[in-house]
Amino acid sequence: MSGDGDGGASVRRLADWDADRLRALAEEYGTPLYVDDLARVRANHARLAAAFPDAEVLFAVKANAGAHVLRALRDAGAGAECASAGELARALDAGFDPADVHYTAVNPPAEDLDYAVSVAAAHPALTVTAGARDTIERLDERGFSGRFCLRVHPGVGAGHSESVSTGKDAKFGVPADEAVEVLADADSRGFDVVGVHAHAGSGIANDQLDEHARVVATLANVARATATDLDLEFVDVGGGFGVPYHEDEAPLDLDAVAERTRDALDGVDATLTIEPGRYLVADAGVLLTEVNTVKRVSESVIAGADTGMTTLVRPAMYGSYHPIRSLVADDRPTEEVSVVGPVCESTDVLGEARDLPAPERGDLLAVGNAGAYGVEMASQYNSRPRPAVVALDGGESGVARRRETLADVTHAEDTADTYQEP
């Protein structure tokens, strides 16, 4: 990689990736292919930790749960924030100390809650977060008496779209005006109440710092109101720190975020906890895909690729923009090209009207900022196997997740006990 894979620059653009190396990886491992650069993951963590020197940093595992990513962040000093039993299991398998792990599920299924309570019993340093009175009752019914954090609904949201503006969504957390009462209830049940938590949303930008600060101030008010009765260890302000997906978009002013956060917590005697996900891994990943079909219709140029919404669903689900770069020689004339996938859906579009070299079959394309919520949200829709993932670390590379086969797609049916062909 060229540029700052192991440096401190606040943004890594798609143009900063070394085209020759990406072409070599595609040649060796095939396409579609996710590529994660662990040096960049570590650099992003170091920059964040420098901006928040006194904070506990927990990686939001849902952004990228690959064992290679988890181990890199564990070694860098991060903890893990887990939204499901599966993420909790993967964090523990990756070697995170349970004292550095928070389980923060929303409306957890019974099996998930059973597992979390059993883990907490075996590892009392684990912190369990709940965002509903019912969840507190369900924990109590299971005999939970461990470290407890309450998720608060601040009524204020931010993020790259309404779909991820969780701070405004009543699905998440106990209303702020009920938080003190609910914390007292958890304490009376014998829970070890250690913190409060809230989250504004995913993809917070520079122009949304007011909303972020209001969420933090809401938590600060709850912490102050409970100070005489409870000795809170931490105030968890969530993550959601955004990254620039558009080429001309400025990077997040992390120092400004940190300053606004500290100001909003003024006077609160508790450790600050943050839960970055996207910020640590998004620009550390690219998705490589090969053009297999070129179609010219009227004034439109369509490049059909071997990957689409089953591999990277964010454009179809959220209308998200991801930069696209052609890795062919740059001496071709450019034109407006729409890059589409092989799925039988009109929403199966990676990018529309992009200024790219005139496409030809066999061209290799790179899709940027694919390290967060890329492979994690990949599916087998249309019975398509999910792609391989390659991890880079300096000059080394290796398969972190093998490419699925058609046999993998049907494995759960082939191994079922019923409905087999006689």
Short mmCIF file of C-alpha atoms in Angstrom, two decimals:
data_model
loop_
_atom_site.label_atom_id
_atom_site.label_comp_id
_atom_site.label_asym_id
_atom_site.label_seq_id
_atom_site.Cartn_x
_atom_site.Cartn_y
_atom_site.Cartn_z
CA MET A 1 0.00 0.00 0.00
CA SER A 2 1.10 3.50 -0.64
CA GLY A 3 0.48 6.40 1.70
CA ASP A 4 -0.51 5.99 5.31
CA GLY A 5 -1.44 2.37 5.92
CA ASP A 6 0.69 2.49 9.06
CA GLY A 7 0.79 6.27 9.40
CA GLY A 8 -1.27 8.89 11.13
CA ALA A 9 -3.15 10.63 8.31
CA SER A 10 -6.77 11.24 9.25
CA VAL A 11 -8.19 9.89 6.01
CA ARG A 12 -7.19 7.30 3.47
CA ARG A 13 -8.75 7.80 0.06
CA LEU A 14 -9.34 5.04 -2.44
CA ALA A 15 -6.66 6.62 -4.65
CA ASP A 16 -4.09 5.97 -1.90
CA TRP A 17 -4.28 2.19 -2.36
CA ASP A 18 -1.51 0.77 -4.55
CA ALA A 19 -3.10 -0.37 -7.81
CA ASP A 20 -0.38 -2.89 -8.63
CA ARG A 21 -0.78 -4.67 -5.32
CA LEU A 22 -4.57 -4.74 -5.59
CA ARG A 23 -4.29 -6.24 -9.07
CA ALA A 24 -1.86 -8.85 -7.72
CA LEU A 25 -4.25 -9.76 -4.91
CA ALA A 26 -7.14 -10.16 -7.35
CA GLU A 27 -4.99 -12.34 -9.56
CA GLU A 28 -3.95 -14.53 -6.62
CA TYR A 29 -7.23 -14.80 -4.74
CA GLY A 30 -9.92 -14.08 -7.35
CA THR A 31 -12.91 -11.76 -7.19
CA PRO A 32 -15.09 -10.61 -5.59
CA LEU A 33 -12.58 -10.06 -2.81
CA TYR A 34 -12.52 -8.02 0.37
CA VAL A 35 -9.10 -6.70 1.38
CA ASP A 36 -8.47 -5.51 4.96
CA ASP A 37 -5.26 -3.63 5.79
CA LEU A 38 -4.42 -4.26 9.45
CA ALA A 39 -1.75 -1.57 9.54
CA ARG A 40 -4.41 0.99 8.72
CA VAL A 41 -6.72 -0.44 11.40
CA ARG A 42 -3.97 0.04 13.97
CA ALA A 43 -3.22 3.55 12.72
CA ASN A 44 -6.88 4.52 13.04
CA HIS A 45 -6.97 3.20 16.58
CA ALA A 46 -3.80 5.08 17.53
CA ARG A 47 -5.23 8.35 16.22
CA LEU A 48 -8.49 7.85 18.09
CA ALA A 49 -6.72 6.90 21.31
CA ALA A 50 -4.55 10.03 21.03
CA ALA A 51 -7.64 12.24 20.69
CA PHE A 52 -9.30 10.53 23.68
CA PRO A 53 -6.26 9.77 25.88
CA ASP A 54 -8.24 9.09 29.06
CA ALA A 55 -11.07 7.13 27.46
CA GLU A 56 -11.79 3.43 27.31
CA VAL A 57 -12.02 2.47 23.62
CA LEU A 58 -14.31 -0.43 22.75
CA PHE A 59 -14.47 -1.57 19.14
CA ALA A 60 -18.06 -2.00 17.89
CA VAL A 61 -17.69 -5.56 16.64
CA LYS A 62 -20.68 -5.34 14.32
CA ALA A 63 -18.64 -3.15 11.96
CA ASN A 64 -16.25 -6.00 11.14
CA ALA A 65 -16.17 -9.18 13.22
CA GLY A 66 -13.33 -10.84 11.34
CA ALA A 67 -10.96 -12.59 13.74
CA HIS A 68 -8.00 -10.89 12.05
CA VAL A 69 -9.48 -7.46 12.75
CA LEU A 70 -10.46 -8.33 16.31
CA ARG A 71 -7.00 -9.65 17.16
CA ALA A 72 -5.31 -6.57 15.67
CA LEU A 73 -7.45 -4.24 17.78
CA ARG A 74 -7.05 -6.41 20.87
CA ASP A 75 -3.28 -6.15 20.51
CA ALA A 76 -3.56 -2.39 19.97
CA GLY A 77 -5.29 -2.04 23.34
CA ALA A 78 -8.95 -1.78 22.39
CA GLY A 79 -11.82 -3.58 24.07
CA ALA A 80 -14.92 -4.95 22.37
CA GLU A 81 -18.57 -3.88 22.27
CA CYS A 82 -20.81 -6.78 21.27
CA ALA A 83 -24.42 -6.49 20.12
CA SER A 84 -25.22 -10.21 20.00
CA ALA A 85 -24.27 -13.52 21.52
CA GLY A 86 -22.36 -14.36 18.36
CA GLU A 87 -20.29 -11.19 18.60
CA LEU A 88 -19.65 -11.87 22.27
CA ALA A 89 -18.44 -15.38 21.46
CA ARG A 90 -16.19 -14.06 18.67
CA ALA A 91 -14.67 -11.40 20.92
CA LEU A 92 -13.85 -13.96 23.60
CA ASP A 93 -12.50 -16.38 20.98
CA ALA A 94 -10.26 -13.56 19.72
CA GLY A 95 -8.75 -13.28 23.17
CA PHE A 96 -10.29 -10.11 24.56
CA ASP A 97 -10.18 -9.91 28.34
CA PRO A 98 -13.81 -10.09 29.59
CA ALA A 99 -13.05 -6.96 31.65
CA ASP A 100 -12.68 -5.14 28.32
CA VAL A 101 -15.93 -6.46 26.82
CA HIS A 102 -19.45 -5.00 26.95
CA TYR A 103 -22.53 -6.92 25.81
CA THR A 104 -25.01 -4.30 24.55
CA ALA A 105 -27.77 -6.19 22.81
CA VAL A 106 -31.09 -4.61 21.83
CA ASN A 107 -34.17 -6.72 22.67
CA PRO A 108 -31.99 -9.84 22.98
CA PRO A 109 -33.52 -13.21 22.06
CA ALA A 110 -33.77 -15.69 24.94
CA GLU A 111 -30.88 -17.80 23.66
CA ASP A 112 -28.64 -14.72 23.45
CA LEU A 113 -29.52 -13.62 26.96
CA ASP A 114 -28.99 -17.12 28.33
CA TYR A 115 -25.53 -17.16 26.80
CA ALA A 116 -24.60 -13.67 28.04
CA VAL A 117 -25.67 -14.48 31.59
CA SER A 118 -23.67 -17.72 31.54
CA VAL A 119 -20.61 -15.84 30.30
CA ALA A 120 -21.08 -13.20 32.99
CA ALA A 121 -21.28 -15.90 35.64
CA ALA A 122 -18.03 -17.45 34.42
CA HIS A 123 -16.36 -14.08 33.83
CA PRO A 124 -17.69 -11.55 36.38
CA ALA A 125 -15.67 -8.72 34.81
CA LEU A 126 -17.99 -8.70 31.76
CA THR A 127 -20.39 -5.75 31.56
CA VAL A 128 -23.98 -6.33 30.40
CA THR A 129 -25.99 -3.38 29.06
CA ALA A 130 -29.81 -3.31 28.90
CA GLY A 131 -32.08 -0.74 27.32
CA ALA A 132 -35.52 -1.80 28.53
CA ARG A 133 -37.23 -2.59 31.82
CA ASP A 134 -38.24 -5.96 30.39
CA THR A 135 -34.60 -6.83 29.74
CA ILE A 136 -33.75 -6.01 33.36
CA GLU A 137 -36.54 -8.33 34.53
CA ARG A 138 -35.35 -11.05 32.16
CA LEU A 139 -31.80 -10.74 33.51
CA ASP A 140 -33.13 -10.94 37.06
CA GLU A 141 -35.15 -14.05 36.21
CA ARG A 142 -31.92 -15.68 35.04
CA GLY A 143 -30.15 -14.93 38.30
CA PHE A 144 -27.90 -12.21 36.91
CA SER A 145 -26.07 -10.17 39.55
CA GLY A 146 -23.08 -8.91 37.60
CA ARG A 147 -21.82 -5.63 36.19
CA PHE A 148 -24.73 -3.70 34.71
CA CYS A 149 -24.99 -0.67 32.43
CA LEU A 150 -28.22 1.08 31.44
CA ARG A 151 -28.78 2.27 27.90
CA VAL A 152 -30.55 5.64 27.87
CA HIS A 153 -32.75 6.92 25.04
CA PRO A 154 -31.62 10.53 24.57
CA GLY A 155 -34.27 11.57 22.03
CA VAL A 156 -31.56 13.10 19.83
CA GLY A 157 -30.01 11.39 16.82
CA ALA A 158 -27.36 11.83 14.16
CA GLY A 159 -25.76 9.78 11.41
CA HIS A 160 -25.47 9.26 7.69
CA SER A 161 -29.19 8.46 7.24
CA GLU A 162 -32.42 8.23 9.22
CA SER A 163 -32.02 4.45 9.13
CA VAL A 164 -29.08 4.62 11.54
CA SER A 165 -30.03 7.66 13.63
CA THR A 166 -30.53 5.47 16.67
CA GLY A 167 -30.59 8.29 19.22
CA LYS A 168 -34.03 9.35 17.97
CA ASP A 169 -35.43 5.81 17.81
CA ALA A 170 -37.42 4.66 20.86
CA LYS A 171 -36.26 1.10 20.09
CA PHE A 172 -32.99 1.98 21.78
CA GLY A 173 -32.79 2.64 25.50
CA VAL A 174 -34.90 3.73 28.46
CA PRO A 175 -36.28 7.29 28.20
CA ALA A 176 -33.89 9.74 29.83
CA ASP A 177 -36.51 10.99 32.27
CA GLU A 178 -36.98 7.43 33.60
CA ALA A 179 -33.29 6.51 33.78
CA VAL A 180 -32.67 7.40 37.43
CA GLU A 181 -35.65 5.33 38.55
CA VAL A 182 -34.64 2.37 36.39
CA LEU A 183 -31.06 2.49 37.64
CA ALA A 184 -32.35 2.39 41.22
CA ASP A 185 -34.49 -0.62 40.33
CA ALA A 186 -31.50 -2.45 38.85
CA ASP A 187 -29.49 -1.67 41.97
CA SER A 188 -32.28 -2.97 44.22
CA ARG A 189 -32.25 -6.27 42.35
CA GLY A 190 -28.62 -6.80 43.32
CA PHE A 191 -27.07 -5.79 40.00
CA ASP A 192 -23.67 -4.14 40.19
CA VAL A 193 -24.63 -0.87 38.46
CA VAL A 194 -21.44 0.49 36.87
CA GLY A 195 -22.42 2.74 33.95
CA VAL A 196 -24.81 4.50 31.63
CA HIS A 197 -24.78 4.43 27.85
CA ALA A 198 -26.28 6.22 24.85
CA HIS A 199 -25.54 6.44 21.15
CA ALA A 200 -26.46 9.23 18.73
CA GLY A 201 -26.18 7.20 15.53
CA SER A 202 -23.83 5.84 12.90
CA GLY A 203 -21.69 8.03 10.66
CA ILE A 204 -21.67 11.28 12.67
CA ALA A 205 -20.26 14.13 10.59
CA ASN A 206 -18.63 17.47 11.40
CA ASP A 207 -21.95 19.31 11.10
CA GLN A 208 -23.62 16.99 13.64
CA LEU A 209 -21.42 17.66 16.66
CA ASP A 210 -24.22 19.62 18.34
CA GLU A 211 -26.41 16.53 18.32
CA HIS A 212 -23.57 14.38 19.64
CA ALA A 213 -22.90 16.87 22.43
CA ARG A 214 -26.59 16.88 23.40
CA VAL A 215 -26.56 13.09 23.72
CA VAL A 216 -23.46 13.26 25.92
CA ALA A 217 -25.01 16.04 28.03
CA THR A 218 -28.12 13.89 28.55
CA LEU A 219 -25.95 11.08 29.90
CA ALA A 220 -24.03 13.52 32.06
CA ASN A 221 -27.27 14.72 33.64
CA VAL A 222 -28.27 11.14 34.45
CA ALA A 223 -24.85 10.45 35.95
CA ARG A 224 -25.01 13.58 38.12
CA ALA A 225 -28.52 12.73 39.30
CA THR A 226 -27.40 9.31 40.53
CA ALA A 227 -24.06 10.41 42.02
CA THR A 228 -25.24 10.31 45.64
CA ASP A 229 -26.74 6.81 45.38
CA LEU A 230 -24.58 5.03 42.80
CA ASP A 231 -20.86 5.04 42.14
CA LEU A 232 -20.78 4.86 38.34
CA GLU A 233 -17.47 3.74 36.87
CA PHE A 234 -18.07 4.98 33.32
CA VAL A 235 -20.24 7.01 30.99
CA ASP A 236 -20.41 5.35 27.56
CA VAL A 237 -21.21 7.87 24.82
CA GLY A 238 -21.30 5.29 22.03
CA GLY A 239 -19.44 5.67 18.77
CA GLY A 240 -20.73 6.45 15.31
CA PHE A 241 -17.73 8.62 14.40
CA GLY A 242 -18.04 9.14 10.66
CA VAL A 243 -15.61 8.75 7.80
CA PRO A 244 -15.60 10.60 4.45
CA TYR A 245 -17.12 8.35 1.79
CA HIS A 246 -17.19 11.05 -0.90
CA GLU A 247 -13.83 11.95 -2.38
CA ASP A 248 -14.29 15.68 -1.69
CA GLU A 249 -15.67 15.24 1.83
CA ALA A 250 -13.49 16.46 4.70
CA PRO A 251 -12.45 13.97 7.39
CA LEU A 252 -14.05 14.11 10.80
CA ASP A 253 -12.43 16.68 13.09
CA LEU A 254 -11.67 14.18 15.82
CA ASP A 255 -10.12 16.74 18.15
CA ALA A 256 -13.33 18.79 17.96
CA VAL A 257 -15.41 15.69 18.75
CA ALA A 258 -13.21 14.94 21.75
CA GLU A 259 -13.38 18.52 23.02
CA ARG A 260 -17.17 18.71 22.69
CA THR A 261 -17.47 15.36 24.46
CA ARG A 262 -15.29 16.42 27.38
CA ASP A 263 -17.10 19.74 27.68
CA ALA A 264 -20.48 17.99 27.85
CA LEU A 265 -19.20 15.68 30.60
CA ASP A 266 -17.76 18.49 32.70
CA GLY A 267 -18.03 17.65 36.39
CA VAL A 268 -18.90 13.98 35.94
CA ASP A 269 -16.54 11.79 37.97
CA ALA A 270 -16.49 8.70 35.76
CA THR A 271 -14.37 7.24 32.99
CA LEU A 272 -15.38 8.15 29.45
CA THR A 273 -16.06 5.12 27.24
CA ILE A 274 -16.40 5.30 23.45
CA GLU A 275 -17.47 2.61 20.98
CA PRO A 276 -16.05 3.36 17.52
CA GLY A 277 -16.70 0.85 14.75
CA ARG A 278 -16.73 2.36 11.28
CA TYR A 279 -14.00 4.89 12.15
CA LEU A 280 -11.49 2.13 12.88
CA VAL A 281 -12.08 -0.13 9.89
CA ALA A 282 -13.95 1.57 7.02
CA ASP A 283 -11.02 3.03 5.11
CA ALA A 284 -8.89 0.00 5.97
CA GLY A 285 -10.91 -2.11 3.52
CA VAL A 286 -11.61 -2.27 -0.19
CA LEU A 287 -13.76 -4.58 -2.29
CA LEU A 288 -12.34 -5.82 -5.59
CA THR A 289 -14.65 -6.83 -8.42
CA GLU A 290 -14.23 -7.68 -12.10
CA VAL A 291 -16.31 -6.33 -14.98
CA ASN A 292 -17.89 -9.13 -17.00
CA THR A 293 -20.50 -7.27 -19.07
CA VAL A 294 -20.50 -3.88 -20.78
CA LYS A 295 -23.79 -2.55 -22.10
CA ARG A 296 -24.39 0.72 -23.91
CA VAL A 297 -28.01 1.82 -23.98
CA SER A 298 -28.87 5.24 -25.42
CA GLU A 299 -26.68 7.64 -23.46
CA SER A 300 -26.00 5.17 -20.64
CA VAL A 301 -22.97 2.98 -20.08
CA ILE A 302 -23.49 0.03 -17.75
CA ALA A 303 -20.65 -2.06 -16.37
CA GLY A 304 -21.89 -5.37 -15.01
CA ALA A 305 -19.61 -6.70 -12.27
CA ASP A 306 -19.22 -10.02 -10.49
CA THR A 307 -20.31 -8.51 -7.20
CA GLY A 308 -23.34 -6.58 -6.06
CA MET A 309 -25.79 -6.12 -3.22
CA THR A 310 -25.24 -9.60 -1.78
CA THR A 311 -21.60 -8.66 -1.22
CA LEU A 312 -22.00 -4.95 -0.37
CA VAL A 313 -25.59 -4.08 0.52
CA ARG A 314 -25.09 -0.54 1.83
CA PRO A 315 -25.80 1.24 -1.51
CA ALA A 316 -29.05 -0.71 -1.95
CA MET A 317 -30.14 -0.57 1.70
CA TYR A 318 -29.19 2.99 2.65
CA GLY A 319 -28.51 4.70 -0.68
CA SER A 320 -24.92 4.93 0.53
CA TYR A 321 -22.12 6.27 -1.64
CA HIS A 322 -18.90 4.27 -2.00
CA PRO A 323 -16.07 5.54 -4.22
CA ILE A 324 -15.26 3.33 -7.20
CA ARG A 325 -11.89 3.26 -8.96
CA SER A 326 -10.91 1.48 -12.14
CA LEU A 327 -7.53 -0.22 -11.83
CA VAL A 328 -6.85 -0.26 -15.58
CA ALA A 329 -4.30 1.98 -17.29
CA ASP A 330 -5.46 5.59 -17.13
CA ASP A 331 -4.94 6.34 -20.84
CA ARG A 332 -8.52 5.44 -21.79
CA PRO A 333 -11.07 8.20 -22.23
CA THR A 334 -13.48 8.51 -19.30
CA GLU A 335 -17.25 8.43 -19.40
CA GLU A 336 -20.15 8.23 -16.98
CA VAL A 337 -20.54 4.61 -15.99
CA SER A 338 -23.06 2.87 -13.75
CA VAL A 339 -21.61 -0.17 -12.00
CA VAL A 340 -24.20 -2.86 -11.36
CA GLY A 341 -24.12 -6.38 -9.96
CA PRO A 342 -25.43 -9.84 -10.88
CA VAL A 343 -28.47 -9.88 -8.58
CA CYS A 344 -31.94 -9.86 -10.10
CA GLU A 345 -32.93 -6.57 -8.44
CA SER A 346 -33.04 -3.03 -9.79
CA THR A 347 -31.43 -1.85 -6.54
CA ASP A 348 -28.36 -3.97 -7.26
CA VAL A 349 -26.21 -0.94 -8.10
CA LEU A 350 -22.80 -0.19 -6.59
CA GLY A 351 -22.59 3.28 -8.12
CA GLU A 352 -24.39 5.37 -10.72
CA ALA A 353 -22.95 7.78 -13.29
CA ARG A 354 -19.36 7.51 -12.08
CA ASP A 355 -16.57 9.12 -14.07
CA LEU A 356 -14.49 6.06 -15.00
CA PRO A 357 -12.27 4.92 -17.89
CA ALA A 358 -14.42 3.43 -20.65
CA PRO A 359 -15.09 -0.06 -19.27
CA GLU A 360 -14.14 -3.33 -20.92
CA ARG A 361 -14.68 -6.93 -19.94
CA GLY A 362 -11.98 -8.06 -17.53
CA ASP A 363 -11.42 -4.64 -15.95
CA LEU A 364 -10.72 -4.69 -12.23
CA LEU A 365 -12.62 -2.20 -10.09
CA ALA A 366 -11.99 -1.25 -6.47
CA VAL A 367 -14.79 -0.10 -4.17
CA GLY A 368 -13.55 2.04 -1.30
CA ASN A 369 -14.44 2.34 2.39
CA ALA A 370 -15.59 -1.26 2.38
CA GLY A 371 -14.00 -2.33 5.65
CA ALA A 372 -17.06 -1.47 7.75
CA TYR A 373 -20.42 -3.21 7.33
CA GLY A 374 -19.27 -4.82 4.09
CA VAL A 375 -18.63 -8.50 4.63
CA GLU A 376 -20.63 -8.35 7.88
CA MET A 377 -23.83 -7.61 5.95
CA ALA A 378 -23.08 -9.92 3.03
CA SER A 379 -25.76 -12.52 2.31
CA GLN A 380 -26.47 -15.63 0.27
CA TYR A 381 -29.47 -14.06 -1.46
CA ASN A 382 -29.95 -15.53 -4.95
CA SER A 383 -28.06 -18.52 -3.46
CA ARG A 384 -24.76 -16.75 -4.06
CA PRO A 385 -21.70 -17.78 -2.05
CA ARG A 386 -20.16 -15.02 0.03
CA PRO A 387 -16.73 -13.65 -0.97
CA ALA A 388 -13.28 -14.29 0.42
CA VAL A 389 -11.47 -11.86 2.71
CA VAL A 390 -7.72 -11.25 2.56
CA ALA A 391 -5.80 -9.61 5.37
CA LEU A 392 -2.76 -7.42 4.68
CA ASP A 393 -0.15 -6.71 7.29
CA GLY A 394 2.82 -4.84 5.92
CA GLY A 395 4.24 -6.89 3.07
CA GLU A 396 2.35 -10.03 4.07
CA SER A 397 -1.08 -11.18 2.93
CA GLY A 398 -3.23 -14.20 3.59
CA VAL A 399 -6.79 -15.50 3.48
CA ALA A 400 -8.69 -14.43 6.59
CA ARG A 401 -11.97 -15.91 5.41
CA ARG A 402 -12.20 -18.43 2.58
CA ARG A 403 -14.52 -17.98 -0.35
CA GLU A 404 -17.78 -19.87 0.08
CA THR A 405 -18.80 -22.54 -2.40
CA LEU A 406 -22.19 -23.68 -3.64
CA ALA A 407 -21.89 -26.54 -1.14
CA ASP A 408 -21.67 -23.96 1.65
CA VAL A 409 -24.87 -22.34 0.42
CA THR A 410 -26.84 -25.58 0.77
CA HIS A 411 -24.96 -27.02 3.77
CA ALA A 412 -27.65 -26.22 6.36
CA GLU A 413 -30.26 -28.01 4.26
CA ASP A 414 -28.03 -30.91 3.29
CA THR A 415 -27.28 -31.61 6.94
CA ALA A 416 -30.86 -31.18 8.19
CA ASP A 417 -32.63 -34.17 9.74
CA THR A 418 -35.84 -33.83 7.72
CA TYR A 419 -37.06 -33.13 4.20
CA GLN A 420 -34.24 -35.05 2.59
CA GLU A 421 -34.59 -36.73 -0.77
CA PRO A 422 -35.56 -40.38 -0.16
#
